Each structure stands twice: as C-alpha cells, then as structure tokens.
C-alpha cells in the first residue's frame, strides 16, 4: 500500500510499503518445478523400465500357464496360487530356507558385532583400517573362487578339515556336504564367512555414531565391559542391527550356493525355496508358476521386514 511522509522542506513524499515478502510469480515457480522434474525424469524412466515394468509383468504372468519353449500362454486365474499353497515342496523348501536364514543371521551378526567392537576399541590409528580391509576382503571375492575354496575345505578326504582331523587323531572327517544334518549348516558357515566383513562395516558405522561420553560415564560408574555392551551399545545399535537383519533376508532367495555346492542334496537337505523356484523356471519351463513362487517370496520378505520394523519402533519407544 502507499503512504506519505513529510520531507524537511514540508513537501509530501509518497512511500510504497509491502505487507510481506515478495513472492516469485507463477512463471518462476513453474520453471523451478520444471527444472526439478527434468532432473528426476531420467531416474523415474529408468526405474519404470528396469524395475516397475518387469515387476508388473512378473505379477501378470502369475495368472497364466506360460511356457517359453512352447510359446503358449493360457489364462488360469489364481490356479498357480492355489497350487503353490497345496504343493508340499513349497513348505519343505520354505522351511529349509528359514533354517538357513537363522543359521546365517546368527553366524554373521554375532561374530560381526564382537569383531566390530574389538576393532572399535583398538587404540592405534592404522590398525582399524587394516582389520577392516582384512575382514571385508572375502566380500569382494568372486563367487566361483569362494565356492571352489570351500569345496576343498569341506572335502572329507583331501580338505582342510580332513587334515585337521588327521592331526588331532580323529578316525575320519565328517562328510560336511554329504551329510543331510551337516550340509545346510555348512553352507551357512560359508556364507557367514563370506559376508562377515559387510556386517562388521555396518556395525562399525553404528559404533562410530555412539557418543563416547556414554561409555566413559558407564565406566566411571563401575560398569564392566559386558554390561556396557548389553545396556548401552546394543540398544543404541538397534537401527543398524535392523538394517543388517533386513539385508540378510536375501538368504530366503538363496540359489547359487546350493546349486553349485550340493545341487540341492543330499536328499533335498539343501533344496531351498529359491532353488526350487529356479528349477521350475529354467528346467521345467513353468514360467507362470515359478513367477508365483518369486512374487510370494517377495511378499513374505516384505511382511517379515515390516514386522521387524514394528518391533524396532516399539523397542526404541
């Protein structure tokens, strides 16, 4: 609005004031928004082409009896889902995958936390980076090298464990991959070793975010190391523990390890859910039914992650 003030000479001088900060006009706002959309558009297009479209196509094919080799596609409605629920292999392989997941989580998270705490407590400036590199090295090894190495380690006659058994005077070494009771834990041990460094790195990041004052105050009050870990470190690390737990859900879709190491044996002891779905897709050419397995596995993983997230929020509150 316009007002008037009196100058020293007595003349009236109009003064223009505004009631608020001047807002950019619609054209400038549109240009800013358009610039943002242009930057985001390539990512949205790539996500649509390589993520959302394949996902939608996979869900779509679950309603068909589709054969790639015969090039036939027959609409069957929810028959694939009904067959999945009634198939004994569904629950057998799912149970195998759940057991592997539990072995894998315990075998990687517990040692990973202990090792991360030990590295975090090192006083020297160079040692932590050296140990981080050593433990992370197996993560970057090619899978073929890891599998070949562990096939030799587990070999009941010429492997490393066989030589250790001879050294201590044992009659024979267990057949780690040939015994139905040992095959699945043996695969879990291999995977835990392979991805231990990844777990250690995540926990080290979490430990670096914990204020040192908390630990020093607890020590001043006379708390021991075990009590500090249980009462202070683990509660403050819960977001990182949850992150590692969610990442380990990948174990439910395990395919490569049992396919290369045991071919699902002995007597289906390592036939995981992912391996069965893989064989339905590639060996039996039941594309629609195999996609049903994959889609429902994704649902199971999302539900598990959601439940874990709720538990984390309730724990923090």
mmCIF file of N, CA and C in Angstrom, residues 35 68 77-78 119 128 140 142 153 155 160 169 172 212 249 282 289 291 297 305:
data_model
loop_
_atom_site.group_PDB
_atom_site.id
_atom_site.type_symbol
_atom_site.label_atom_id
_atom_site.label_comp_id
_atom_site.label_asym_id
_atom_site.label_seq_id
_atom_site.Cartn_x
_atom_site.Cartn_y
_atom_site.Cartn_z
ATOM 1 N N UNK A 35 12.495 -27.608 -13.669
ATOM 2 C CA UNK A 35 13.904 -27.998 -13.549
ATOM 3 C C UNK A 35 14.058 -29.238 -12.676
ATOM 4 N N UNK A 68 7.757 -70.819 -22.120
ATOM 5 C CA UNK A 68 8.620 -70.063 -23.023
ATOM 6 C C UNK A 68 9.010 -70.895 -24.238
ATOM 7 N N UNK A 77 -6.156 -67.891 -14.036
ATOM 8 C CA UNK A 77 -6.648 -67.207 -12.843
ATOM 9 C C UNK A 77 -5.701 -67.377 -11.671
ATOM 10 N N UNK A 78 -6.255 -67.802 -10.544
ATOM 11 C CA UNK A 78 -5.455 -67.956 -9.323
ATOM 12 C C UNK A 78 -5.009 -69.397 -9.117
ATOM 13 N N UNK A 119 37.501 -54.125 17.007
ATOM 14 C CA UNK A 119 38.192 -53.176 16.123
ATOM 15 C C UNK A 119 37.976 -51.746 16.608
ATOM 16 N N UNK A 128 42.817 -50.197 12.849
ATOM 17 C CA UNK A 128 41.417 -50.411 12.467
ATOM 18 C C UNK A 128 41.206 -50.523 10.966
ATOM 19 N N UNK A 140 34.474 -59.190 -1.601
ATOM 20 C CA UNK A 140 34.748 -58.820 -2.990
ATOM 21 C C UNK A 140 35.308 -59.975 -3.807
ATOM 22 N N UNK A 142 35.266 -63.227 -6.098
ATOM 23 C CA UNK A 142 34.268 -63.827 -6.995
ATOM 24 C C UNK A 142 33.651 -65.072 -6.369
ATOM 25 N N UNK A 153 37.833 -77.130 1.300
ATOM 26 C CA UNK A 153 37.846 -77.147 2.766
ATOM 27 C C UNK A 153 36.974 -78.267 3.307
ATOM 28 N N UNK A 155 36.061 -81.037 1.726
ATOM 29 C CA UNK A 155 36.317 -82.364 1.158
ATOM 30 C C UNK A 155 36.680 -83.350 2.268
ATOM 31 N N UNK A 160 40.797 -79.282 4.095
ATOM 32 C CA UNK A 160 41.474 -78.728 5.261
ATOM 33 C C UNK A 160 40.955 -79.353 6.550
ATOM 34 N N UNK A 169 44.086 -86.782 15.454
ATOM 35 C CA UNK A 169 43.933 -88.218 15.659
ATOM 36 C C UNK A 169 42.526 -88.745 15.519
ATOM 37 N N UNK A 172 38.017 -90.207 11.262
ATOM 38 C CA UNK A 172 37.645 -89.710 9.938
ATOM 39 C C UNK A 172 37.032 -88.323 10.081
ATOM 40 N N UNK A 212 31.018 -41.154 22.845
ATOM 41 C CA UNK A 212 31.967 -41.781 23.767
ATOM 42 C C UNK A 212 31.653 -41.430 25.218
ATOM 43 N N UNK A 249 17.749 -60.903 4.771
ATOM 44 C CA UNK A 249 16.561 -61.550 4.213
ATOM 45 C C UNK A 249 16.807 -62.060 2.804
ATOM 46 N N UNK A 282 13.708 -72.621 -15.039
ATOM 47 C CA UNK A 282 14.695 -72.951 -16.063
ATOM 48 C C UNK A 282 14.621 -74.404 -16.536
ATOM 49 N N UNK A 289 4.089 -70.410 -13.037
ATOM 50 C CA UNK A 289 4.111 -70.979 -11.684
ATOM 51 C C UNK A 289 5.369 -70.545 -10.937
ATOM 52 N N UNK A 291 7.026 -67.764 -11.421
ATOM 53 C CA UNK A 291 6.825 -66.358 -11.052
ATOM 54 C C UNK A 291 5.941 -66.229 -9.818
ATOM 55 N N UNK A 297 7.408 -64.996 -2.464
ATOM 56 C CA UNK A 297 8.614 -64.829 -1.649
ATOM 57 C C UNK A 297 8.854 -63.355 -1.349
ATOM 58 N N UNK A 305 10.074 -57.985 6.994
ATOM 59 C CA UNK A 305 10.746 -56.702 7.226
ATOM 60 C C UNK A 305 9.825 -55.720 7.941
#
